[in-house]
Amino acid sequence: GERPQLEAAAPGSAQHRLPPRPALPWLPLPAPGGRGCFQLGGGALTWQDGERRRSEAEAAAAVCAVAQVFILGLPSRIASVWFGPAEVSTACSVAVLGNQLGTAIGFLLPPVLVPNTPDDIDLMAHNISIMFYGTAIVSTLLFFLTGVVFEEKPKYPPSHSQAVLQAMPPEDYSYKQSIINLIKNVPFVLLLISYGIMTGTFYSVSTLLNQMIVTHYEGEEVNAGRIGLTLVVAGMVGSIICGLWLDYTKTYKQTTLIVYILSFIGMVVFTFTLDLGYLIVVFVTGGVLGFFMTGYLPLGFEFAVEITYPESEGTSSGLLNASAQIFGIVFTLVQGKLTTDYSPRAGNLFLCAWLFVGIILTALIKSDLRRHNVNSGIMNMDVKAVKQLTKTYCVTVSVLLCKDGAVWDAAIR
């Protein structure tokens, strides 16, 4: 299809249209480093057939886990670098949707590719081998596709905020100093904790969902997987809707707080309806829970970028993911213990209490939308550099358009 046009505004100037940006590959494609690690991990997992040791499988799984460091933080980074202010949140949500789509496939395909055949261990090993070989092949193809097609950034900045960042000399950037700046940013620290609580809760519920379902509905392992799939698919829809809403309203804190409250309500309802004996109710409440909890993911990424600008999007999203993993591990261990020793309700009430804490922390976040203010011309950062860059790419645009014989009717003041 046709490539979208970019709109960027210089400070004090009218909106003008830039030429089409280079073709951008599908957003959920991960960075070469991450996909390469995943490919190596998938390949190593194929070695465990026959007499291969268990340690080989564990090492391969560790490599796959390392790959997630490169993949999970991509949505906000790619969205900011490639998309303008009117579409950046939607782009981020689409990238998050890509990750969730992989999770949904993870719920759906393994039981189909590796059916339970306890009487034929050789057949089971063969099926597992096919699944891992398939993963390695797909990952390798995506790795090479990313290396060949994907470009680091567009030729022209899609927004004023990106123009400012690209005008800064690379040698001025310090990863260590960026981390220190983020830790000193109180609103970001509050978001870091509240994001970790929300996402950690989602991880814990997803991990222990089968155990919770089977406790109250014996022999319903298949439906437990379907409920998990419903939770993820509903979350994909929620992710897109939240991204579109952010681009339309720019109400980052208000939307984040409302979604947090609705997630808390959904968790409470899920907790007290899980043991009613009606699976259809669990399907509905699980879908509602996934809709809001997964919808929160792009909200957290985009809100973090807004309140930490001009710090790197990759750094802020990396810290958010680290927080999510830490809370996810702790919550899964504690909820699992409470579920085993007492009941699923006890474990879920533990998560509800933490979600309430997250609501309070979210309400305390100061909504300082730095990136939005720069794009709107409310706040100018390094204006001299921006004006020089703006003049440079505007002249380039006119030359390109004249070369193609097109008419440039946009007025630049």
PDB file of C-alpha atoms in Angstrom, residues 59-346:
ATOM      1  CA  ALA A  59      20.954 -22.980  28.732  1.00  0.00           C
ATOM      2  CA  ALA A  60      18.834 -22.535  25.604  1.00  0.00           C
ATOM      3  CA  ALA A  61      15.938 -21.232  27.675  1.00  0.00           C
ATOM      4  CA  ALA A  62      18.312 -18.749  29.328  1.00  0.00           C
ATOM      5  CA  VAL A  63      19.389 -17.443  25.908  1.00  0.00           C
ATOM      6  CA  CYS A  64      15.743 -17.003  24.928  1.00  0.00           C
ATOM      7  CA  ALA A  65      15.183 -15.125  28.165  1.00  0.00           C
ATOM      8  CA  VAL A  66      18.075 -12.771  27.380  1.00  0.00           C
ATOM      9  CA  ALA A  67      16.415 -12.041  24.029  1.00  0.00           C
ATOM     10  CA  GLN A  68      13.418 -10.576  25.823  1.00  0.00           C
ATOM     11  CA  VAL A  69      15.605  -7.727  27.084  1.00  0.00           C
ATOM     12  CA  PHE A  70      15.956  -6.559  23.470  1.00  0.00           C
ATOM     13  CA  ILE A  71      12.344  -7.198  22.478  1.00  0.00           C
ATOM     14  CA  LEU A  72      10.078  -6.012  25.290  1.00  0.00           C
ATOM     15  CA  GLY A  73      11.376  -2.451  25.337  1.00  0.00           C
ATOM     16  CA  LEU A  74      10.947  -1.858  21.612  1.00  0.00           C
ATOM     17  CA  PRO A  75       7.359  -0.531  21.368  1.00  0.00           C
ATOM     18  CA  SER A  76       7.897   2.968  22.753  1.00  0.00           C
ATOM     19  CA  ARG A  77      11.295   3.327  21.063  1.00  0.00           C
ATOM     20  CA  ILE A  78      10.105   2.410  17.562  1.00  0.00           C
ATOM     21  CA  ALA A  79       6.930   4.445  17.925  1.00  0.00           C
ATOM     22  CA  SER A  80       8.803   7.582  18.996  1.00  0.00           C
ATOM     23  CA  VAL A  81      11.484   7.354  16.308  1.00  0.00           C
ATOM     24  CA  TRP A  82       9.203   6.562  13.362  1.00  0.00           C
ATOM     25  CA  PHE A  83       5.838   8.164  14.095  1.00  0.00           C
ATOM     26  CA  GLY A  84       4.554  11.697  14.575  1.00  0.00           C
ATOM     27  CA  PRO A  85       2.605  13.111  17.546  1.00  0.00           C
ATOM     28  CA  ALA A  86      -0.791  12.167  16.086  1.00  0.00           C
ATOM     29  CA  GLU A  87       0.030   8.469  15.754  1.00  0.00           C
ATOM     30  CA  VAL A  88       2.822   7.652  18.197  1.00  0.00           C
ATOM     31  CA  SER A  89       0.614   6.095  20.907  1.00  0.00           C
ATOM     32  CA  THR A  90      -1.282   3.985  18.384  1.00  0.00           C
ATOM     33  CA  ALA A  91       2.015   2.757  16.935  1.00  0.00           C
ATOM     34  CA  CYS A  92       3.214   1.815  20.425  1.00  0.00           C
ATOM     35  CA  SER A  93      -0.001  -0.096  21.094  1.00  0.00           C
ATOM     36  CA  VAL A  94       0.359  -1.998  17.804  1.00  0.00           C
ATOM     37  CA  ALA A  95       3.862  -3.049  18.820  1.00  0.00           C
ATOM     38  CA  VAL A  96       2.554  -4.200  22.209  1.00  0.00           C
ATOM     39  CA  LEU A  97      -0.162  -6.075  20.331  1.00  0.00           C
ATOM     40  CA  GLY A  98       2.571  -7.919  18.446  1.00  0.00           C
ATOM     41  CA  ASN A  99       4.058  -9.199  21.698  1.00  0.00           C
ATOM     42  CA  GLN A 100       0.625 -10.216  22.945  1.00  0.00           C
ATOM     43  CA  LEU A 101      -0.093 -11.968  19.654  1.00  0.00           C
ATOM     44  CA  GLY A 102       2.970 -14.121  20.268  1.00  0.00           C
ATOM     45  CA  THR A 103       1.651 -14.933  23.736  1.00  0.00           C
ATOM     46  CA  ALA A 104      -1.718 -15.892  22.267  1.00  0.00           C
ATOM     47  CA  ILE A 105       0.001 -18.216  19.786  1.00  0.00           C
ATOM     48  CA  GLY A 106       1.901 -19.663  22.748  1.00  0.00           C
ATOM     49  CA  PHE A 107      -1.418 -20.545  24.394  1.00  0.00           C
ATOM     50  CA  LEU A 108      -2.858 -22.003  21.200  1.00  0.00           C
ATOM     51  CA  LEU A 109      -0.180 -23.913  19.261  1.00  0.00           C
ATOM     52  CA  PRO A 110       1.820 -26.023  21.776  1.00  0.00           C
ATOM     53  CA  PRO A 111      -1.155 -28.209  22.831  1.00  0.00           C
ATOM     54  CA  VAL A 112      -1.915 -28.772  19.133  1.00  0.00           C
ATOM     55  CA  LEU A 113       1.667 -29.517  18.079  1.00  0.00           C
ATOM     56  CA  VAL A 114       2.471 -31.592  21.170  1.00  0.00           C
ATOM     57  CA  PRO A 115      -0.627 -33.556  22.221  1.00  0.00           C
ATOM     58  CA  ASN A 116      -0.485 -35.486  25.467  1.00  0.00           C
ATOM     59  CA  THR A 117       0.759 -39.007  24.562  1.00  0.00           C
ATOM     60  CA  PRO A 118       2.006 -40.511  27.861  1.00  0.00           C
ATOM     61  CA  ASP A 119       1.959 -44.010  26.363  1.00  0.00           C
ATOM     62  CA  ASP A 120       4.315 -43.068  23.523  1.00  0.00           C
ATOM     63  CA  ILE A 121       7.262 -41.047  24.824  1.00  0.00           C
ATOM     64  CA  ASP A 122       9.110 -41.291  21.495  1.00  0.00           C
ATOM     65  CA  LEU A 123       6.175 -39.660  19.683  1.00  0.00           C
ATOM     66  CA  MET A 124       6.034 -36.903  22.266  1.00  0.00           C
ATOM     67  CA  ALA A 125       9.773 -36.250  21.868  1.00  0.00           C
ATOM     68  CA  HIS A 126       9.337 -36.148  18.091  1.00  0.00           C
ATOM     69  CA  ASN A 127       6.497 -33.623  18.366  1.00  0.00           C
ATOM     70  CA  ILE A 128       8.509 -31.432  20.732  1.00  0.00           C
ATOM     71  CA  SER A 129      11.412 -31.529  18.312  1.00  0.00           C
ATOM     72  CA  ILE A 130       9.171 -30.388  15.449  1.00  0.00           C
ATOM     73  CA  MET A 131       7.857 -27.508  17.554  1.00  0.00           C
ATOM     74  CA  PHE A 132      11.338 -26.305  18.460  1.00  0.00           C
ATOM     75  CA  TYR A 133      12.701 -26.715  14.925  1.00  0.00           C
ATOM     76  CA  GLY A 134       9.754 -24.687  13.659  1.00  0.00           C
ATOM     77  CA  THR A 135      10.478 -21.955  16.205  1.00  0.00           C
ATOM     78  CA  ALA A 136      14.150 -21.876  15.210  1.00  0.00           C
ATOM     79  CA  ILE A 137      13.326 -21.610  11.480  1.00  0.00           C
ATOM     80  CA  VAL A 138      10.779 -18.816  11.921  1.00  0.00           C
ATOM     81  CA  SER A 139      13.092 -16.915  14.259  1.00  0.00           C
ATOM     82  CA  THR A 140      16.012 -17.221  11.852  1.00  0.00           C
ATOM     83  CA  LEU A 141      13.933 -15.902   8.955  1.00  0.00           C
ATOM     84  CA  LEU A 142      12.776 -12.929  11.027  1.00  0.00           C
ATOM     85  CA  PHE A 143      16.350 -12.285  12.142  1.00  0.00           C
ATOM     86  CA  PHE A 144      17.601 -11.969   8.569  1.00  0.00           C
ATOM     87  CA  LEU A 145      14.519 -10.005   7.523  1.00  0.00           C
ATOM     88  CA  THR A 146      15.122  -7.510  10.330  1.00  0.00           C
ATOM     89  CA  GLY A 147      18.785  -7.116   9.416  1.00  0.00           C
ATOM     90  CA  VAL A 148      18.076  -6.540   5.722  1.00  0.00           C
ATOM     91  CA  VAL A 149      14.884  -4.449   5.785  1.00  0.00           C
ATOM     92  CA  PHE A 150      14.802  -2.563   9.050  1.00  0.00           C
ATOM     93  CA  GLU A 151      16.303   0.937   9.189  1.00  0.00           C
ATOM     94  CA  GLU A 152      17.486   2.620  12.361  1.00  0.00           C
ATOM     95  CA  LYS A 153      15.476   5.820  11.821  1.00  0.00           C
ATOM     96  CA  PRO A 154      13.651   7.693   9.049  1.00  0.00           C
ATOM     97  CA  LYS A 155      15.450  10.203   6.865  1.00  0.00           C
ATOM     98  CA  TYR A 156      13.466  13.078   8.346  1.00  0.00           C
ATOM     99  CA  PRO A 157      12.365  13.384  12.002  1.00  0.00           C
ATOM    100  CA  PRO A 158       8.627  12.702  12.333  1.00  0.00           C
ATOM    101  CA  SER A 159       8.183  15.249  15.136  1.00  0.00           C
ATOM    102  CA  HIS A 160       9.752  18.305  16.709  1.00  0.00           C
ATOM    103  CA  SER A 161      10.712  16.304  19.794  1.00  0.00           C
ATOM    104  CA  GLN A 162      12.640  13.798  17.673  1.00  0.00           C
ATOM    105  CA  ALA A 163      14.321  16.631  15.773  1.00  0.00           C
ATOM    106  CA  VAL A 164      15.616  17.977  19.082  1.00  0.00           C
ATOM    107  CA  LEU A 165      16.992  14.585  20.105  1.00  0.00           C
ATOM    108  CA  GLN A 166      18.622  13.897  16.745  1.00  0.00           C
ATOM    109  CA  ALA A 167      20.269  17.338  16.837  1.00  0.00           C
ATOM    110  CA  MET A 168      22.081  16.447  20.057  1.00  0.00           C
ATOM    111  CA  PRO A 169      25.631  15.089  19.537  1.00  0.00           C
ATOM    112  CA  PRO A 170      25.807  11.320  20.283  1.00  0.00           C
ATOM    113  CA  GLU A 171      28.872  11.846  22.474  1.00  0.00           C
ATOM    114  CA  ASP A 172      26.757  13.930  24.868  1.00  0.00           C
ATOM    115  CA  TYR A 173      24.663  10.873  25.776  1.00  0.00           C
ATOM    116  CA  SER A 174      25.591   8.900  28.889  1.00  0.00           C
ATOM    117  CA  TYR A 175      23.667   5.766  29.786  1.00  0.00           C
ATOM    118  CA  LYS A 176      24.798   6.010  33.395  1.00  0.00           C
ATOM    119  CA  GLN A 177      23.702   9.629  33.668  1.00  0.00           C
ATOM    120  CA  SER A 178      20.391   8.771  32.002  1.00  0.00           C
ATOM    121  CA  ILE A 179      19.715   6.132  34.661  1.00  0.00           C
ATOM    122  CA  ILE A 180      20.588   8.624  37.406  1.00  0.00           C
ATOM    123  CA  ASN A 181      18.257  11.228  35.894  1.00  0.00           C
ATOM    124  CA  LEU A 182      15.408   8.744  35.741  1.00  0.00           C
ATOM    125  CA  ILE A 183      15.904   7.621  39.337  1.00  0.00           C
ATOM    126  CA  LYS A 184      15.809  11.260  40.451  1.00  0.00           C
ATOM    127  CA  ASN A 185      12.575  11.811  38.517  1.00  0.00           C
ATOM    128  CA  VAL A 186       9.915  11.311  41.208  1.00  0.00           C
ATOM    129  CA  PRO A 187       6.927  10.970  38.819  1.00  0.00           C
ATOM    130  CA  PHE A 188       8.814   8.298  36.887  1.00  0.00           C
ATOM    131  CA  VAL A 189       9.696   6.401  40.073  1.00  0.00           C
ATOM    132  CA  LEU A 190       6.010   6.372  41.043  1.00  0.00           C
ATOM    133  CA  LEU A 191       5.114   5.126  37.565  1.00  0.00           C
ATOM    134  CA  LEU A 192       7.921   2.556  37.750  1.00  0.00           C
ATOM    135  CA  ILE A 193       6.416   1.015  40.886  1.00  0.00           C
ATOM    136  CA  SER A 194       2.787   1.243  39.774  1.00  0.00           C
ATOM    137  CA  TYR A 195       3.633  -0.225  36.348  1.00  0.00           C
ATOM    138  CA  GLY A 196       5.514  -3.069  38.020  1.00  0.00           C
ATOM    139  CA  ILE A 197       2.515  -3.808  40.250  1.00  0.00           C
ATOM    140  CA  MET A 198       0.034  -3.860  37.367  1.00  0.00           C
ATOM    141  CA  THR A 199       2.149  -5.885  34.956  1.00  0.00           C
ATOM    142  CA  GLY A 200       3.426  -8.178  37.708  1.00  0.00           C
ATOM    143  CA  THR A 201      -0.190  -8.915  38.624  1.00  0.00           C
ATOM    144  CA  PHE A 202      -0.961  -9.771  35.004  1.00  0.00           C
ATOM    145  CA  TYR A 203       2.065 -12.076  34.825  1.00  0.00           C
ATOM    146  CA  SER A 204       1.083 -13.801  38.049  1.00  0.00           C
ATOM    147  CA  VAL A 205      -2.539 -14.333  37.025  1.00  0.00           C
ATOM    148  CA  SER A 206      -1.472 -15.658  33.612  1.00  0.00           C
ATOM    149  CA  THR A 207       1.047 -18.044  35.158  1.00  0.00           C
ATOM    150  CA  LEU A 208      -1.292 -19.460  37.806  1.00  0.00           C
ATOM    151  CA  LEU A 209      -4.514 -19.339  35.760  1.00  0.00           C
ATOM    152  CA  ASN A 210      -4.491 -23.066  35.020  1.00  0.00           C
ATOM    153  CA  GLN A 211      -4.001 -23.911  38.702  1.00  0.00           C
ATOM    154  CA  MET A 212      -6.835 -21.593  39.750  1.00  0.00           C
ATOM    155  CA  ILE A 213      -9.250 -22.964  37.135  1.00  0.00           C
ATOM    156  CA  VAL A 214      -8.496 -26.628  37.839  1.00  0.00           C
ATOM    157  CA  THR A 215      -8.937 -26.074  41.592  1.00  0.00           C
ATOM    158  CA  HIS A 216     -12.591 -25.112  41.089  1.00  0.00           C
ATOM    159  CA  TYR A 217     -13.286 -26.927  37.794  1.00  0.00           C
ATOM    160  CA  GLU A 218     -11.671 -30.363  37.750  1.00  0.00           C
ATOM    161  CA  GLY A 219     -10.752 -31.771  34.360  1.00  0.00           C
ATOM    162  CA  GLU A 220     -11.114 -28.413  32.588  1.00  0.00           C
ATOM    163  CA  GLU A 221      -7.483 -28.006  31.541  1.00  0.00           C
ATOM    164  CA  VAL A 222      -8.486 -27.348  27.917  1.00  0.00           C
ATOM    165  CA  ASN A 223     -10.914 -24.602  28.931  1.00  0.00           C
ATOM    166  CA  ALA A 224      -8.236 -23.137  31.187  1.00  0.00           C
ATOM    167  CA  GLY A 225      -6.063 -22.672  28.108  1.00  0.00           C
ATOM    168  CA  ARG A 226      -8.980 -21.139  26.253  1.00  0.00           C
ATOM    169  CA  ILE A 227      -9.601 -18.717  29.104  1.00  0.00           C
ATOM    170  CA  GLY A 228      -5.943 -17.728  28.955  1.00  0.00           C
ATOM    171  CA  LEU A 229      -6.294 -17.175  25.210  1.00  0.00           C
ATOM    172  CA  THR A 230      -9.410 -15.069  25.820  1.00  0.00           C
ATOM    173  CA  LEU A 231      -7.504 -12.986  28.354  1.00  0.00           C
ATOM    174  CA  VAL A 232      -4.705 -12.273  25.860  1.00  0.00           C
ATOM    175  CA  VAL A 233      -6.942 -11.619  22.833  1.00  0.00           C
ATOM    176  CA  ALA A 234      -9.122  -9.212  24.832  1.00  0.00           C
ATOM    177  CA  GLY A 235      -5.919  -7.507  25.934  1.00  0.00           C
ATOM    178  CA  MET A 236      -4.869  -7.023  22.325  1.00  0.00           C
ATOM    179  CA  VAL A 237      -8.125  -5.188  21.639  1.00  0.00           C
ATOM    180  CA  GLY A 238      -7.685  -3.109  24.784  1.00  0.00           C
ATOM    181  CA  SER A 239      -4.143  -2.205  23.774  1.00  0.00           C
ATOM    182  CA  ILE A 240      -5.235  -0.801  20.402  1.00  0.00           C
ATOM    183  CA  ILE A 241      -8.193   1.111  21.859  1.00  0.00           C
ATOM    184  CA  CYS A 242      -6.045   2.697  24.563  1.00  0.00           C
ATOM    185  CA  GLY A 243      -3.434   3.733  21.990  1.00  0.00           C
ATOM    186  CA  LEU A 244      -6.041   5.338  19.736  1.00  0.00           C
ATOM    187  CA  TRP A 245      -7.580   7.129  22.708  1.00  0.00           C
ATOM    188  CA  LEU A 246      -4.214   8.545  23.787  1.00  0.00           C
ATOM    189  CA  ASP A 247      -3.492   9.897  20.317  1.00  0.00           C
ATOM    190  CA  TYR A 248      -6.923  11.508  20.224  1.00  0.00           C
ATOM    191  CA  THR A 249      -6.985  13.050  23.707  1.00  0.00           C
ATOM    192  CA  LYS A 250      -3.374  13.198  25.009  1.00  0.00           C
ATOM    193  CA  THR A 251      -4.834  12.596  28.487  1.00  0.00           C
ATOM    194  CA  TYR A 252      -2.033  10.372  29.717  1.00  0.00           C
ATOM    195  CA  LYS A 253      -2.488  10.501  33.485  1.00  0.00           C
ATOM    196  CA  GLN A 254      -6.288  10.492  33.418  1.00  0.00           C
ATOM    197  CA  THR A 255      -6.440   7.524  31.054  1.00  0.00           C
ATOM    198  CA  THR A 256      -3.763   5.618  32.970  1.00  0.00           C
ATOM    199  CA  LEU A 257      -5.571   6.169  36.275  1.00  0.00           C
ATOM    200  CA  ILE A 258      -8.983   5.174  34.898  1.00  0.00           C
ATOM    201  CA  VAL A 259      -7.611   1.984  33.324  1.00  0.00           C
ATOM    202  CA  TYR A 260      -5.827   1.176  36.590  1.00  0.00           C
ATOM    203  CA  ILE A 261      -9.071   1.561  38.560  1.00  0.00           C
ATOM    204  CA  LEU A 262     -11.014  -0.559  36.062  1.00  0.00           C
ATOM    205  CA  SER A 263      -8.308  -3.238  36.245  1.00  0.00           C
ATOM    206  CA  PHE A 264      -8.651  -3.261  40.030  1.00  0.00           C
ATOM    207  CA  ILE A 265     -12.430  -3.612  39.764  1.00  0.00           C
ATOM    208  CA  GLY A 266     -12.018  -6.383  37.187  1.00  0.00           C
ATOM    209  CA  MET A 267      -9.615  -8.233  39.498  1.00  0.00           C
ATOM    210  CA  VAL A 268     -12.051  -7.987  42.411  1.00  0.00           C
ATOM    211  CA  VAL A 269     -14.931  -9.302  40.286  1.00  0.00           C
ATOM    212  CA  PHE A 270     -12.752 -12.120  38.929  1.00  0.00           C
ATOM    213  CA  THR A 271     -11.740 -13.057  42.482  1.00  0.00           C
ATOM    214  CA  PHE A 272     -15.272 -13.358  43.854  1.00  0.00           C
ATOM    215  CA  THR A 273     -16.848 -15.031  40.814  1.00  0.00           C
ATOM    216  CA  LEU A 274     -14.158 -17.634  40.144  1.00  0.00           C
ATOM    217  CA  ASP A 275     -15.772 -20.266  42.387  1.00  0.00           C
ATOM    218  CA  LEU A 276     -19.419 -19.778  41.348  1.00  0.00           C
ATOM    219  CA  GLY A 277     -19.333 -22.906  39.178  1.00  0.00           C
ATOM    220  CA  TYR A 278     -20.028 -21.219  35.844  1.00  0.00           C
ATOM    221  CA  LEU A 279     -17.162 -21.324  33.357  1.00  0.00           C
ATOM    222  CA  ILE A 280     -18.848 -18.779  31.096  1.00  0.00           C
ATOM    223  CA  VAL A 281     -18.571 -16.243  33.929  1.00  0.00           C
ATOM    224  CA  VAL A 282     -14.846 -16.950  34.190  1.00  0.00           C
ATOM    225  CA  PHE A 283     -14.479 -16.446  30.445  1.00  0.00           C
ATOM    226  CA  VAL A 284     -16.188 -13.047  30.670  1.00  0.00           C
ATOM    227  CA  THR A 285     -14.372 -11.805  33.766  1.00  0.00           C
ATOM    228  CA  GLY A 286     -11.051 -13.083  32.437  1.00  0.00           C
ATOM    229  CA  GLY A 287     -11.631 -11.234  29.167  1.00  0.00           C
ATOM    230  CA  VAL A 288     -12.478  -8.006  30.993  1.00  0.00           C
ATOM    231  CA  LEU A 289      -9.385  -8.391  33.163  1.00  0.00           C
ATOM    232  CA  GLY A 290      -7.135  -8.931  30.150  1.00  0.00           C
ATOM    233  CA  PHE A 291      -8.720  -6.028  28.269  1.00  0.00           C
ATOM    234  CA  PHE A 292      -7.768  -3.465  30.900  1.00  0.00           C
ATOM    235  CA  MET A 293      -4.516  -4.975  32.197  1.00  0.00           C
ATOM    236  CA  THR A 294      -2.979  -5.410  28.765  1.00  0.00           C
ATOM    237  CA  GLY A 295      -4.460  -2.113  27.621  1.00  0.00           C
ATOM    238  CA  TYR A 296      -2.419  -0.525  30.388  1.00  0.00           C
ATOM    239  CA  LEU A 297       0.905  -1.651  28.859  1.00  0.00           C
ATOM    240  CA  PRO A 298       1.144   0.952  26.058  1.00  0.00           C
ATOM    241  CA  LEU A 299      -0.235   3.567  28.458  1.00  0.00           C
ATOM    242  CA  GLY A 300       2.654   2.942  30.835  1.00  0.00           C
ATOM    243  CA  PHE A 301       5.245   3.059  28.052  1.00  0.00           C
ATOM    244  CA  GLU A 302       3.895   6.274  26.535  1.00  0.00           C
ATOM    245  CA  PHE A 303       3.338   8.008  29.885  1.00  0.00           C
ATOM    246  CA  ALA A 304       6.938   7.188  30.848  1.00  0.00           C
ATOM    247  CA  VAL A 305       8.281   8.682  27.617  1.00  0.00           C
ATOM    248  CA  GLU A 306       6.257  11.860  28.192  1.00  0.00           C
ATOM    249  CA  ILE A 307       7.411  12.514  31.750  1.00  0.00           C
ATOM    250  CA  THR A 308      11.069  11.545  31.136  1.00  0.00           C
ATOM    251  CA  TYR A 309      11.748  13.329  27.830  1.00  0.00           C
ATOM    252  CA  PRO A 310      14.455  13.896  26.589  1.00  0.00           C
ATOM    253  CA  GLU A 311      15.812  10.705  28.155  1.00  0.00           C
ATOM    254  CA  SER A 312      15.984   7.703  25.841  1.00  0.00           C
ATOM    255  CA  GLU A 313      12.738   5.778  25.357  1.00  0.00           C
ATOM    256  CA  GLY A 314      14.696   2.549  25.460  1.00  0.00           C
ATOM    257  CA  THR A 315      16.088   3.325  28.903  1.00  0.00           C
ATOM    258  CA  SER A 316      12.747   4.219  30.466  1.00  0.00           C
ATOM    259  CA  SER A 317      10.933   1.235  28.916  1.00  0.00           C
ATOM    260  CA  GLY A 318      13.799  -1.041  29.971  1.00  0.00           C
ATOM    261  CA  LEU A 319      13.423   0.020  33.587  1.00  0.00           C
ATOM    262  CA  LEU A 320       9.655  -0.464  33.365  1.00  0.00           C
ATOM    263  CA  ASN A 321      10.135  -4.006  32.080  1.00  0.00           C
ATOM    264  CA  ALA A 322      12.696  -4.734  34.801  1.00  0.00           C
ATOM    265  CA  SER A 323      10.193  -3.572  37.418  1.00  0.00           C
ATOM    266  CA  ALA A 324       7.492  -5.727  35.838  1.00  0.00           C
ATOM    267  CA  GLN A 325       9.718  -8.814  35.916  1.00  0.00           C
ATOM    268  CA  ILE A 326      10.688  -8.280  39.557  1.00  0.00           C
ATOM    269  CA  PHE A 327       7.101  -7.781  40.699  1.00  0.00           C
ATOM    270  CA  GLY A 328       5.973 -10.652  38.476  1.00  0.00           C
ATOM    271  CA  ILE A 329       8.405 -13.090  40.095  1.00  0.00           C
ATOM    272  CA  VAL A 330       7.536 -12.014  43.625  1.00  0.00           C
ATOM    273  CA  PHE A 331       3.781 -11.973  42.994  1.00  0.00           C
ATOM    274  CA  THR A 332       3.822 -15.381  41.304  1.00  0.00           C
ATOM    275  CA  LEU A 333       5.715 -16.972  44.196  1.00  0.00           C
ATOM    276  CA  VAL A 334       3.512 -15.407  46.872  1.00  0.00           C
ATOM    277  CA  GLN A 335       0.226 -15.953  45.069  1.00  0.00           C
ATOM    278  CA  GLY A 336       1.209 -19.533  44.273  1.00  0.00           C
ATOM    279  CA  LYS A 337       1.976 -20.186  47.947  1.00  0.00           C
ATOM    280  CA  LEU A 338      -1.314 -18.647  49.079  1.00  0.00           C
ATOM    281  CA  THR A 339      -3.262 -20.558  46.434  1.00  0.00           C
ATOM    282  CA  THR A 340      -1.673 -23.875  47.413  1.00  0.00           C
ATOM    283  CA  ASP A 341      -1.911 -23.418  51.183  1.00  0.00           C
ATOM    284  CA  TYR A 342      -5.303 -21.714  51.322  1.00  0.00           C
ATOM    285  CA  SER A 343      -7.317 -21.050  48.148  1.00  0.00           C
ATOM    286  CA  PRO A 344      -7.179 -19.149  44.853  1.00  0.00           C
ATOM    287  CA  ARG A 345      -9.261 -16.404  46.488  1.00  0.00           C
ATOM    288  CA  ALA A 346      -6.532 -15.754  49.058  1.00  0.00           C
TER     289      ALA A 346
END
